[in-house]
Every structure is written in C-alpha cells, then in structure tokens.
PDB file of C-alpha atoms and ligand atoms in Angstrom:
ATOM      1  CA  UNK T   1     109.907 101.183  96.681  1.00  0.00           C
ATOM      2  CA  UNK T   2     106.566 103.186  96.428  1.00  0.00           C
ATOM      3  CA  UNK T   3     104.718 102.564 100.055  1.00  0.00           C
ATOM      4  CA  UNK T   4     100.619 102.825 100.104  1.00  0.00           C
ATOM      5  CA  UNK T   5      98.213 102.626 102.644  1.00  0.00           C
ATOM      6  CA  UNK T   6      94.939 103.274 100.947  1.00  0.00           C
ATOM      7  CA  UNK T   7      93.367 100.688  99.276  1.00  0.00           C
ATOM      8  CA  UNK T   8      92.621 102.790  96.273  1.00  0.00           C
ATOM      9  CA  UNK T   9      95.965 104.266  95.682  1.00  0.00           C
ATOM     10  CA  UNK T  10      97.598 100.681  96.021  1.00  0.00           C
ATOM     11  CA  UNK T  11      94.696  99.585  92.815  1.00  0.00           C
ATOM     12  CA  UNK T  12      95.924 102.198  90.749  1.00  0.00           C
ATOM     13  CA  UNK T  13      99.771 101.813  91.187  1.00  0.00           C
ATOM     14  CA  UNK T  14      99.112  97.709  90.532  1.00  0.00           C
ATOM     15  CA  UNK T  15      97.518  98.455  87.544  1.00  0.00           C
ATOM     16  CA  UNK T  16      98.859  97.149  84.702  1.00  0.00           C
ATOM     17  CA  UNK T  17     102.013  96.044  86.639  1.00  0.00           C
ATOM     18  CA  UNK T  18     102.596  92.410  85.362  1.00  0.00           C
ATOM     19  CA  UNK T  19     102.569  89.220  87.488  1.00  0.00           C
ATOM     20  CA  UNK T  20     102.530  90.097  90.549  1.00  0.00           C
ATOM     21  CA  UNK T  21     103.555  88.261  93.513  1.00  0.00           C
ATOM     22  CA  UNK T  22     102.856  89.481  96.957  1.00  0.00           C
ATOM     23  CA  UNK T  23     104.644  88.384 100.231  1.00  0.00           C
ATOM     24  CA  UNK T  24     102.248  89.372 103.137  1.00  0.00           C
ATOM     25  CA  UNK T  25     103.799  89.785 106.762  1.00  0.00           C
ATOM     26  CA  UNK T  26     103.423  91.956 110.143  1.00  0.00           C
ATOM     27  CA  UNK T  27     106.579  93.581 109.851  1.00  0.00           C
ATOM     28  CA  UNK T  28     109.368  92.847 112.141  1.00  0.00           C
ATOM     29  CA  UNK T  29     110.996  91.100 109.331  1.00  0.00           C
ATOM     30  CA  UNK T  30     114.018  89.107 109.187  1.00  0.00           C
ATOM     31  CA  UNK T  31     116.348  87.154 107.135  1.00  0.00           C
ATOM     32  CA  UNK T  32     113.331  84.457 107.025  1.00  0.00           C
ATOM     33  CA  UNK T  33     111.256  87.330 105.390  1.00  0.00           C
ATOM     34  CA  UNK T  34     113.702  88.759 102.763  1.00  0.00           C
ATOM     35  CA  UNK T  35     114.308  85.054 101.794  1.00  0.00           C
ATOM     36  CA  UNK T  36     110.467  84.872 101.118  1.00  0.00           C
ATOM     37  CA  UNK T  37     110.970  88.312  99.071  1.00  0.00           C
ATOM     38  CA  UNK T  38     114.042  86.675  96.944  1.00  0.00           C
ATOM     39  CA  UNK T  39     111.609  83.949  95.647  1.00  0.00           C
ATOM     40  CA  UNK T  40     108.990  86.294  95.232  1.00  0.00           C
ATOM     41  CA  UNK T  41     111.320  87.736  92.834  1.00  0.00           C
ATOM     42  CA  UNK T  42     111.805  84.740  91.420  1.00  0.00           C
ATOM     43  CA  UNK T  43     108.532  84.034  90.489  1.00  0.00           C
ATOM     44  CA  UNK T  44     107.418  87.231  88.687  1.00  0.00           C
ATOM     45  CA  UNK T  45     107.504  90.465  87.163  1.00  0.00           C
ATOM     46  CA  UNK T  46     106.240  93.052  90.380  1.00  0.00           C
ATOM     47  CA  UNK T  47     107.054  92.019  93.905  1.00  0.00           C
ATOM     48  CA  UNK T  48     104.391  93.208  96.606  1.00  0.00           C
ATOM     49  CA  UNK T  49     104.644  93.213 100.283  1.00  0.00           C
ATOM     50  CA  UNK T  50     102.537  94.268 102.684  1.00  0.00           C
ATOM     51  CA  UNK T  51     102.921  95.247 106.744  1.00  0.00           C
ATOM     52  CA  UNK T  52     100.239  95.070 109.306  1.00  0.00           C
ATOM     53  CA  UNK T  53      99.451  93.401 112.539  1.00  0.00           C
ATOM     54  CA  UNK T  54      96.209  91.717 112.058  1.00  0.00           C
ATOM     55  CA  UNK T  55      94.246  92.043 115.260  1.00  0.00           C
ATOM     56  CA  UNK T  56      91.977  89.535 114.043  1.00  0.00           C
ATOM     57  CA  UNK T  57      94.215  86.835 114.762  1.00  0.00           C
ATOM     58  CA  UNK T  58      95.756  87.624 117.906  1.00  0.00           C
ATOM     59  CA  UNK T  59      93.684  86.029 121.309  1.00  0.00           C
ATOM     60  CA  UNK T  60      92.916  88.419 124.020  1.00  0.00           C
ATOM     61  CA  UNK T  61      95.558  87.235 125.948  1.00  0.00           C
ATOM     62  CA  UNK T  62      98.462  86.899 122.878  1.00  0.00           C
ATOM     63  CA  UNK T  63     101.389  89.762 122.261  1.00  0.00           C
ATOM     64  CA  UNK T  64      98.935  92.164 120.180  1.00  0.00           C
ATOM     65  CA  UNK T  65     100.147  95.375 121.806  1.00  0.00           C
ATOM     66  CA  UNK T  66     104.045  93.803 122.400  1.00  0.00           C
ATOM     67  CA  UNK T  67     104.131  92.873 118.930  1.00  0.00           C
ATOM     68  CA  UNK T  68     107.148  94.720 117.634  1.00  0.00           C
ATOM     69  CA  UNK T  69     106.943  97.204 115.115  1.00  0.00           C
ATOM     70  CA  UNK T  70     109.641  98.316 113.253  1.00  0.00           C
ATOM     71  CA  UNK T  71     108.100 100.102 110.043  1.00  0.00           C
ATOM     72  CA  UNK T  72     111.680 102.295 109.404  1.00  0.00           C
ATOM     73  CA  UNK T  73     113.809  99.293 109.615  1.00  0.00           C
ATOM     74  CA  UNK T  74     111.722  97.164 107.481  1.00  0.00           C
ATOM     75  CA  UNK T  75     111.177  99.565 105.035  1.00  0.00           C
ATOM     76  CA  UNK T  76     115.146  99.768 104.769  1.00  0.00           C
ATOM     77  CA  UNK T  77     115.322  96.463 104.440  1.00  0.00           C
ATOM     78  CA  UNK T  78     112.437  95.592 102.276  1.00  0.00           C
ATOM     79  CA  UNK T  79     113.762  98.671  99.583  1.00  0.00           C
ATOM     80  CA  UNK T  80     117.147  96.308  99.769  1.00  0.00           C
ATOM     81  CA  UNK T  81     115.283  93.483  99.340  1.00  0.00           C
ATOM     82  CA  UNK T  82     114.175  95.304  95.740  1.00  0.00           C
ATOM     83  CA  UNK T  83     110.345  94.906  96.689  1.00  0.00           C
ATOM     84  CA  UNK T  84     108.397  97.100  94.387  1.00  0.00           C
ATOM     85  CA  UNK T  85     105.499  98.020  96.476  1.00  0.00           C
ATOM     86  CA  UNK T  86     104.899  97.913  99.899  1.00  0.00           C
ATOM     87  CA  UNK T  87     101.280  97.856 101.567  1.00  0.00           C
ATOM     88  CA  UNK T  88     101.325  99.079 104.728  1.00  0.00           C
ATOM     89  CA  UNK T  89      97.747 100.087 105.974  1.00  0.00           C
ATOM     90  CA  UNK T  90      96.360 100.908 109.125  1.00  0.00           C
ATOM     91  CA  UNK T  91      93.802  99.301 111.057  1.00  0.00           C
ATOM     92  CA  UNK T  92      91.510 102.090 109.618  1.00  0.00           C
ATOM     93  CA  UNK T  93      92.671 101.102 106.312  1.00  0.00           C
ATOM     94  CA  UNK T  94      91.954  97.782 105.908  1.00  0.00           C
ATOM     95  CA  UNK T  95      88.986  97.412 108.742  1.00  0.00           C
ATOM     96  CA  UNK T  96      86.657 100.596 108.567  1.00  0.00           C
ATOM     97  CA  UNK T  97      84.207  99.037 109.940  1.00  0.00           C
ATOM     98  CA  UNK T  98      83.802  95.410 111.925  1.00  0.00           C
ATOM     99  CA  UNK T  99      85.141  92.612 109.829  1.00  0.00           C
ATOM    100  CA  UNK T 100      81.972  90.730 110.671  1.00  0.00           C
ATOM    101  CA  UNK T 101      82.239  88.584 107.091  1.00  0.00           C
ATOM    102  CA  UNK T 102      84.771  86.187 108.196  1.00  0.00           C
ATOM    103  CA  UNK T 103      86.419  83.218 106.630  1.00  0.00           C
ATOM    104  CA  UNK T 104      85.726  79.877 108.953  1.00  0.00           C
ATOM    105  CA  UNK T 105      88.864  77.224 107.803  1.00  0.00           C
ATOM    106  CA  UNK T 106      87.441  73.587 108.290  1.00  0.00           C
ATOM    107  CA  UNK T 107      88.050  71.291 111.629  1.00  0.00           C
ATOM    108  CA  UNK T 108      91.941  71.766 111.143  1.00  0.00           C
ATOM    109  CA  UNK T 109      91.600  75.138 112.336  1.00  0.00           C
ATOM    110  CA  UNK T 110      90.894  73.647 115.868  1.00  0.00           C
ATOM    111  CA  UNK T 111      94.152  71.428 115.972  1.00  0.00           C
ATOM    112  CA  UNK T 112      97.780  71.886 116.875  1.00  0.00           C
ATOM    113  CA  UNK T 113      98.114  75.051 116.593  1.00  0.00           C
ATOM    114  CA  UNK T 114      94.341  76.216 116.592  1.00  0.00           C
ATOM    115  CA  UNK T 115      93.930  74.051 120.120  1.00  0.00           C
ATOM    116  CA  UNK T 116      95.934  76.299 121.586  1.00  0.00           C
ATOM    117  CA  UNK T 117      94.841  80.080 119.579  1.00  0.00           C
ATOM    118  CA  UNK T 118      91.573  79.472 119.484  1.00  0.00           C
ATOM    119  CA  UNK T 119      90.219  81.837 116.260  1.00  0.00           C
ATOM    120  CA  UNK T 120      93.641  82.324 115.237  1.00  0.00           C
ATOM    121  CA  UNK T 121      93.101  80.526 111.423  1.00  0.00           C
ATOM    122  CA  UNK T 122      90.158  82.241 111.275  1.00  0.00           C
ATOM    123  CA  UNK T 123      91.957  85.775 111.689  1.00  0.00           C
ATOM    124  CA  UNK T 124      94.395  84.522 109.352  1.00  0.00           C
ATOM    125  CA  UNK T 125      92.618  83.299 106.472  1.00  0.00           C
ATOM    126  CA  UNK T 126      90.187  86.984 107.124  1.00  0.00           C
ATOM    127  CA  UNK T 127      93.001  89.082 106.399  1.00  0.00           C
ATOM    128  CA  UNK T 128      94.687  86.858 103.756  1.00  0.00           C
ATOM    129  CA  UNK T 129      91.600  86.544 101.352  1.00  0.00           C
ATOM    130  CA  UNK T 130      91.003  90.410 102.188  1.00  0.00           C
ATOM    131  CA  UNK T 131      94.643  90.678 101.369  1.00  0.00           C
ATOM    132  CA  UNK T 132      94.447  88.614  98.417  1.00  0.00           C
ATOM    133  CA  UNK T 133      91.549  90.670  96.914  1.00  0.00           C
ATOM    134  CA  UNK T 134      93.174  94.132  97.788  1.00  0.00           C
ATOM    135  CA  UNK T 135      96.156  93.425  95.808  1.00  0.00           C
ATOM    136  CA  UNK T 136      94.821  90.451  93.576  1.00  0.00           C
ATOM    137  CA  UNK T 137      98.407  88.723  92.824  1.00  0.00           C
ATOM    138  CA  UNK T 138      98.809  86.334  90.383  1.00  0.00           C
ATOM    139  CA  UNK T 139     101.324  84.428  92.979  1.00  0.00           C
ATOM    140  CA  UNK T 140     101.873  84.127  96.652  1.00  0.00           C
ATOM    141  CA  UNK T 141     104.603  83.219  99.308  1.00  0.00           C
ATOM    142  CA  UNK T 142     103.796  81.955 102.941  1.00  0.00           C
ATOM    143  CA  UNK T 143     106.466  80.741 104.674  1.00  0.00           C
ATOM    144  CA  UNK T 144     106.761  76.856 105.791  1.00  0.00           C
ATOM    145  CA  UNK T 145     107.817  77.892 109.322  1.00  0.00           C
ATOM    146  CA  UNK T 146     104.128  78.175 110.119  1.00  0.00           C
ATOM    147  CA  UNK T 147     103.172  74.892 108.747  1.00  0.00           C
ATOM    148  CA  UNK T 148      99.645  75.213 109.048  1.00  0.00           C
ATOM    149  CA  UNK T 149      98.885  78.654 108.023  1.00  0.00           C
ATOM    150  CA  UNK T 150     100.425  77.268 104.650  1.00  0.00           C
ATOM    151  CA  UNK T 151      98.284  74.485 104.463  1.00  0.00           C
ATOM    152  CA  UNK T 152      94.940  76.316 105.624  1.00  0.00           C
ATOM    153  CA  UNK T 153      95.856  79.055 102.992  1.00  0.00           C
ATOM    154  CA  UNK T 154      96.868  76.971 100.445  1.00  0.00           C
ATOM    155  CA  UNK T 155      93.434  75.069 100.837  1.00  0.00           C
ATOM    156  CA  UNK T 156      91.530  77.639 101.114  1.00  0.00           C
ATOM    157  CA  UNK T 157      92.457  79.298  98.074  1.00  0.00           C
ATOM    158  CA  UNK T 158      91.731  75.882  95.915  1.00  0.00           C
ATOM    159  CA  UNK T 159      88.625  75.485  97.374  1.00  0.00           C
ATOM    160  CA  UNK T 160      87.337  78.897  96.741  1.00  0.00           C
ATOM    161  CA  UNK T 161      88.768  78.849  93.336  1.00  0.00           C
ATOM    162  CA  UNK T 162      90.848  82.032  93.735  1.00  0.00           C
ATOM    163  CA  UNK T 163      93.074  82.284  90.582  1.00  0.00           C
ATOM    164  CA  UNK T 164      96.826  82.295  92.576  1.00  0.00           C
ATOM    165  CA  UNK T 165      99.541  79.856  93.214  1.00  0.00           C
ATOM    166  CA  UNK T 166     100.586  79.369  96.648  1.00  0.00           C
ATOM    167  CA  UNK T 167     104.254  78.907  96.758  1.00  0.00           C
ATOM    168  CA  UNK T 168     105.290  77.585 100.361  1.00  0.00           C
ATOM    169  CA  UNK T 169     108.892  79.172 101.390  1.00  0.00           C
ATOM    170  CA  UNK T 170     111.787  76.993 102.873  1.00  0.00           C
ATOM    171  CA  UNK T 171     112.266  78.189 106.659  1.00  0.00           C
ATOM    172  CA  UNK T 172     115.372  80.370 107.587  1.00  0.00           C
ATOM    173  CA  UNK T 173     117.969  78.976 110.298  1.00  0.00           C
ATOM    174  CA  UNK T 174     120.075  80.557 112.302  1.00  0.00           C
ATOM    175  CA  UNK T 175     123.431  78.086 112.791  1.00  0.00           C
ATOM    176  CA  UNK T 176     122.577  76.151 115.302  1.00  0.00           C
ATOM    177  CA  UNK T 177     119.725  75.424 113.469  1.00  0.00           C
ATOM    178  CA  UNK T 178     116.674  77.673 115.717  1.00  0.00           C
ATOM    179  CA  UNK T 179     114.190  78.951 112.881  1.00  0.00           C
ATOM    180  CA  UNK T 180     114.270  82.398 112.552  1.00  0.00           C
ATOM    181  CA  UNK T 181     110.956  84.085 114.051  1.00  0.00           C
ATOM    182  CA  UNK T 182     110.614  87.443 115.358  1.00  0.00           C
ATOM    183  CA  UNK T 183     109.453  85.873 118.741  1.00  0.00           C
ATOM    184  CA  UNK T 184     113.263  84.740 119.080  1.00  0.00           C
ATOM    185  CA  UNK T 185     113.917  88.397 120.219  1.00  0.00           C
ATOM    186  CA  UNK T 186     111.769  87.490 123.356  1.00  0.00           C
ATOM    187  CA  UNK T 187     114.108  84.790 124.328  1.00  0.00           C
ATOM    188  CA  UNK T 188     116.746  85.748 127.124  1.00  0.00           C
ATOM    189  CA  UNK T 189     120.220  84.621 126.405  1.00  0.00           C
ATOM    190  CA  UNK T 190     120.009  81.641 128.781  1.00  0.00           C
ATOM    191  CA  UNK T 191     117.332  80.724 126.648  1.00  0.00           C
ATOM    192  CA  UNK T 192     118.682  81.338 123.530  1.00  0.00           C
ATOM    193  CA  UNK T 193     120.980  78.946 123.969  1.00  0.00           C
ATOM    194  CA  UNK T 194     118.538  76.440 124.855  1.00  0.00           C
ATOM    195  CA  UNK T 195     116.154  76.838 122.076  1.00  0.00           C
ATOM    196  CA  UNK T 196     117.511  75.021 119.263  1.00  0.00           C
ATOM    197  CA  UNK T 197     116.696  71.850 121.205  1.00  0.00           C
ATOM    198  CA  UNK T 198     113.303  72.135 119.356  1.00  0.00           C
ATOM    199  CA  UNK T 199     114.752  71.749 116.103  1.00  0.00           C
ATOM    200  CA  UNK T 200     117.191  68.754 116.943  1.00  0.00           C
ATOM    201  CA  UNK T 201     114.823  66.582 118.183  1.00  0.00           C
ATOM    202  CA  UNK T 202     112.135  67.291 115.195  1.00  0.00           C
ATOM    203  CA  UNK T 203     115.535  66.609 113.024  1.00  0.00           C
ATOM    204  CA  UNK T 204     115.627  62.969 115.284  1.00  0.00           C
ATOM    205  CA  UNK T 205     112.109  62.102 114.706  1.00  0.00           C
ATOM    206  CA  UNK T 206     112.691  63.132 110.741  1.00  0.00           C
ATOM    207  CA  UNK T 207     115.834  60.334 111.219  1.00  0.00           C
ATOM    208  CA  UNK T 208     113.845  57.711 113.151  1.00  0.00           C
ATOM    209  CA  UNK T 209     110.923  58.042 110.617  1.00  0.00           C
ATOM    210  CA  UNK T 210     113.480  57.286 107.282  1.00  0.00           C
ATOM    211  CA  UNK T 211     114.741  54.619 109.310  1.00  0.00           C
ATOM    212  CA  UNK T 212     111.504  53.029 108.569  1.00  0.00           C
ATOM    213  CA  UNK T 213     110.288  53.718 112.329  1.00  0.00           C
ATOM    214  CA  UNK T 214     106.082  54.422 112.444  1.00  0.00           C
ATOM    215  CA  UNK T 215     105.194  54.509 115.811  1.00  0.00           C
ATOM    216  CA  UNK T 216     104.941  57.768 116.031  1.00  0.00           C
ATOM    217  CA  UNK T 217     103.041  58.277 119.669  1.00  0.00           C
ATOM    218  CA  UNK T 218     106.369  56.779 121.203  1.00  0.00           C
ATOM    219  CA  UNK T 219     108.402  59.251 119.187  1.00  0.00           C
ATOM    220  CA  UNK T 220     106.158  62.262 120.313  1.00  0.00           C
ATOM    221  CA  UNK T 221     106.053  60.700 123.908  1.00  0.00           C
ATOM    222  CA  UNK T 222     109.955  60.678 123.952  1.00  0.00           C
ATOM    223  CA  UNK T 223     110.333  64.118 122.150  1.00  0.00           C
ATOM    224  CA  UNK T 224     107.664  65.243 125.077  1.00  0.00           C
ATOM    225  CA  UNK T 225     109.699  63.968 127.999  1.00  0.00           C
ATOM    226  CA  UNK T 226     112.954  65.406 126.385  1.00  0.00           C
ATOM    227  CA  UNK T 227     111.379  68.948 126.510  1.00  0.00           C
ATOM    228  CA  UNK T 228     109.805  68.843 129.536  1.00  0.00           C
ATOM    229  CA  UNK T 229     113.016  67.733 131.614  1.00  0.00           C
ATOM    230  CA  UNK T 230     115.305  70.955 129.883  1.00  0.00           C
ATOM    231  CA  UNK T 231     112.141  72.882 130.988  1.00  0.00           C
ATOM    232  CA  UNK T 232     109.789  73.593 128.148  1.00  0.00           C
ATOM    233  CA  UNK T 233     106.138  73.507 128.373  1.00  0.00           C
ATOM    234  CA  UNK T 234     105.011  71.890 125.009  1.00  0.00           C
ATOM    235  CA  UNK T 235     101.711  73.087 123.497  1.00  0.00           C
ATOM    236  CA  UNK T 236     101.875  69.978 121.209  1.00  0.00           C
ATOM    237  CA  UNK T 237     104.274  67.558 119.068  1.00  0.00           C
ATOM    238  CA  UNK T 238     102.793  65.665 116.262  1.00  0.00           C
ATOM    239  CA  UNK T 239     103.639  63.823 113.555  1.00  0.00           C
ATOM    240  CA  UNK T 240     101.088  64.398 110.436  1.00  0.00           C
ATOM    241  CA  UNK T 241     100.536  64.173 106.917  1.00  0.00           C
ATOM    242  CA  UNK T 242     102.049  67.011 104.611  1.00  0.00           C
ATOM    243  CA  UNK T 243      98.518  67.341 103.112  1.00  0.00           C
ATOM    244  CA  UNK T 244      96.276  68.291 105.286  1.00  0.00           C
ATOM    245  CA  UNK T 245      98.019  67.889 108.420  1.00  0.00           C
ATOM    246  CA  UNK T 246      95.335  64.560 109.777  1.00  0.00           C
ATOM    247  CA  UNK T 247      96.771  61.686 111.551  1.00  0.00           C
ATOM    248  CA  UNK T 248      98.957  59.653 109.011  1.00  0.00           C
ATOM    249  CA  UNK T 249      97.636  56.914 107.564  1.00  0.00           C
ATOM    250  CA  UNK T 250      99.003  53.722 106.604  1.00  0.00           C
ATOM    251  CA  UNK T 251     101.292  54.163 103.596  1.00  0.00           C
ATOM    252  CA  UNK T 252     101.302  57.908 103.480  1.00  0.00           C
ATOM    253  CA  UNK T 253     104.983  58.948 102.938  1.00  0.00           C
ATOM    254  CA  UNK T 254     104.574  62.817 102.881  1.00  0.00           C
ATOM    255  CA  UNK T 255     105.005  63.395 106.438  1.00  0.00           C
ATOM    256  CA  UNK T 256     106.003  66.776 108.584  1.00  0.00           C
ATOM    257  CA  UNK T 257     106.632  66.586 112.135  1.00  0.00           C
ATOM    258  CA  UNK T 258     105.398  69.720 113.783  1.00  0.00           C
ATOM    259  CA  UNK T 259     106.021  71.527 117.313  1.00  0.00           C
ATOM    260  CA  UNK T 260     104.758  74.391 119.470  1.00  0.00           C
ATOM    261  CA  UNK T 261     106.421  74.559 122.787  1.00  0.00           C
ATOM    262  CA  UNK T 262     107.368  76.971 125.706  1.00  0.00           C
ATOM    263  CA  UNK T 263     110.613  78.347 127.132  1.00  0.00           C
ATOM    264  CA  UNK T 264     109.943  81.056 129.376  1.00  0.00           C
ATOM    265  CA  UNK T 265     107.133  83.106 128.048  1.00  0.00           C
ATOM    266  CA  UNK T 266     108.143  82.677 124.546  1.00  0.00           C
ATOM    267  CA  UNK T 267     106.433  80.203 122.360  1.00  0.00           C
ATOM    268  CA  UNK T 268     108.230  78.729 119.482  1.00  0.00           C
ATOM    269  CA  UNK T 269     107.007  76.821 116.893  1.00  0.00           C
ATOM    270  CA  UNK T 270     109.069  74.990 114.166  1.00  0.00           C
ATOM    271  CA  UNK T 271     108.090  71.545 111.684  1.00  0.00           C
ATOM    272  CA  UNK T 272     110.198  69.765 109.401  1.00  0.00           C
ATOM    273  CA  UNK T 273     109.181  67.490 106.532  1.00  0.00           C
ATOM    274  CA  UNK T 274     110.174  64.231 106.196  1.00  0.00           C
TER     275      UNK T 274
HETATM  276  O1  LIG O   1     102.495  84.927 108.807  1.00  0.00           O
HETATM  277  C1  LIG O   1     102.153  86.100 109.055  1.00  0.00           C
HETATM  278  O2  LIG O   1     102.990  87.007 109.229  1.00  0.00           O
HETATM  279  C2  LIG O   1     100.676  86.436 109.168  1.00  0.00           C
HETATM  280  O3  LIG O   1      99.968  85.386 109.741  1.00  0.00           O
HETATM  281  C3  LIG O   1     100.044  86.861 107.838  1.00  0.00           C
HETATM  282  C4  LIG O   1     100.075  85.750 106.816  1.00  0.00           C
HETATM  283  C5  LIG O   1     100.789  88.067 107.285  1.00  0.00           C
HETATM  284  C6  LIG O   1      98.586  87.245 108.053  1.00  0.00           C
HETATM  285  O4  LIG O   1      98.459  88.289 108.960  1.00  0.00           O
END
C-alpha cells in the first residue's frame, strides 16, 4: 500500500489509476471499516483510503484530542485489507491556512444529530468535498452507521453535481448486535454489556412499524422511557424518512429509525431501516 500525505504526490500516484473508489475515515478503524474497504473493492479498479481527524467537525467540548489514533495498526490492517493507497495528511496538509470556504448542508444539518453537534455537518461535508476534490474518485463509501452523514453527503454531492456515486455501507455488529464504532472502546465493561439495548429496541420499533403500527411519537416515547430507566441519557430517538431524514409523511414506506443516546460519557449512535 503506497501511503501519501501531500496533496501533490497523492495527484500524481492517482494518475491514470482507473476507477477509483475512496473510503474516507479518521483512523481507528475496525471491522466496520475494512467491511467498507471490501465493497470498495467491489466497486472498482483502485481502492483509496484516507486517515485524518477533521478538527472541523469536532465541538469545543467533543473528544478532539482523546480521539484515538492508531496510524501503525491501521496501516496493518488497511495493507490486509488490500487498499491501494492510503491518504493520510496532516492538519498542515490538508488546512494550510483557515478553511474559511465552508460547505453549509441545508436545515437537516440542525436536527438529530446536528441539535446536539452544532457545526458538526458542516465540518463534515468541508472535509468530504475537500476530500472528494483531492482524490477525485469516481465512487465513494460512507458507512450507514452514521445515518445522516450519508444522507447529507449523498445530497450534497447531487446537488452540486459532483460526478461520484455514493454507495452507503451496511453497518458492522458485534453479536449481540452493538454497532461497531470506535467510541465502543470508551465503554466500561459494565457498560458494555448494557449497550446493545440501543439496538434491540430500534430492532422493536423496526417490528412494530411492519406490523402496520404508525404512531410513531408513542413508539419513541416508549423507546425513551426504556432508556432512561437502564440509565441512558438519550440525545434523541426518531423515526424518519430514508430520504431526507423529515418527519414521515403519510404513505412514505422508506423509513429508518435513528438513535443517539448516553451511557456514561460515551455517546452511541445506531439507526436501522425499516
Ligand atoms: O465518518 C467519518 O469517519 C468522518 O466523518 C469522515 C467522513 C471521514 C469525515 O471526516
């Protein structure tokens, strides 16, 4: 796997490389990740991934500086993976100077998960396009875990007409079902144990909804109370439309039921379709 962290040098080794599909990430990477690598693969000829912890989208009072990094490890495991190229620049790098051009996603950006990071879809869809125009794949993988970061980039690049297909990743489980994140390494054993709570009740709501139940308030009240009385502090638990993650309306099938809640200091997030 060659690894660059100049912008220039990364041009010249993409050039002429193929289709090339690029898996962005901040490192830390897990079985989730090298999933997203596999149908990378999948989908074309060179496989790029990059590495960095994007300040941009981090609030003053998020894990910036306790975000782990773990370059050796996910080298190793990226070079297993049979990625091509890795991008892995530093701050320097890829912000030289203040990133004061910035993308601003729509109203969404604001909800769920934006209600409670304010600015955090605006760092994200900064670096992406940046990202994007670096490398300039032909394809790209974001994983579904973080619903909405899918569905602001995914938007974002139709409405700005950038020429790449968005593929959205299945999430990574461990067995008990807790998505993989590399926040889960916060979690103290007590906890751990706890945690896949999230995921069964989503799975319930998923059940209640194919069982032709809409009222989905009551099913985010009772999901709310459930949470609360094992001790989590829930940012929010919604039910929404796949599309563009509004309130559903009457009819709409495409659903995804989406959470962001707290055990401990650890926030976990985790959505399923229905
Ligand atoms: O999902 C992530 O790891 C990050 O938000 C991303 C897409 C790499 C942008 O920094």
């Amino acid at each position: 796997m060659q690894i660059h962290s100049a912008i220039p040098d990364l041009r010249a080794a993409l050039k002429n490389k193929g289709r090339v599909v690029f898996v962005p990430t901040m490192g830390n990477l897990h079985a989730g990740h090298i999933s997203l690598m596999q149908q990378a693969r999948a989908h074309g000829e060179t496989v790029v991934s990059s590495i960095f912890v994007n300040r941009l989208q981090f609030g003053p009072n998020e894990d910036f500086d306790k975000y782990p990094r773990t370059f050796e490890a996910d080298c190793a495991k990226l070079t297993a993976a049979g990625v091509d190229v890795l991008f892995a620049p530093t701050e320097v790098d890829l912000y030289p100077e203040p990133q004061q051009y910035q993308v601003e996603p729509p109203e969404i950006q604001h909800q769920l998960d934006g209600e409670f990071r304010p600015g955090h879809f605006r760092g994200v869809a900064t670096v992406v396009l940046k990202l994007f125009n670096i490398v300039q794949p032909q394809a790209a993988v974001f994983g579904k875990k973080d619903y909405q970061q899918l569905m602001v980039l995914r938007n974002m690049t139709r409405q700005l007409a950038l020429p790449i297909e968005i593929i959205g990743g299945e999430t990574v489980r461990a067995d008990d079902g807790l998505a993989l994140s590399s926040r889960n390494g916060y979690l103290s054993p007590t906890e751990r144990t706890e945690a896949p709570r999230l995921y069964r009740l989503l799975s319930r709501i998923r059940q209640e909804i194919r069982d032709g139940n809409r009222n989905f308030s009551e099913l985010e009240r009772q999901a709310l109370v459930e949470l609360s009385d094992h001790g989590w502090r829930t940012d929010y638990i919604a039910v929404r439309q796949q599309s563009d993650l509004q309130l559903p309306q009457p009819g709409v099938q495409a659903l995804v039921a989406l959470a962001a809640s707290r055990l401990g200091a650890t926030r976990l997030i985790d959505n399923i379709e229905v």
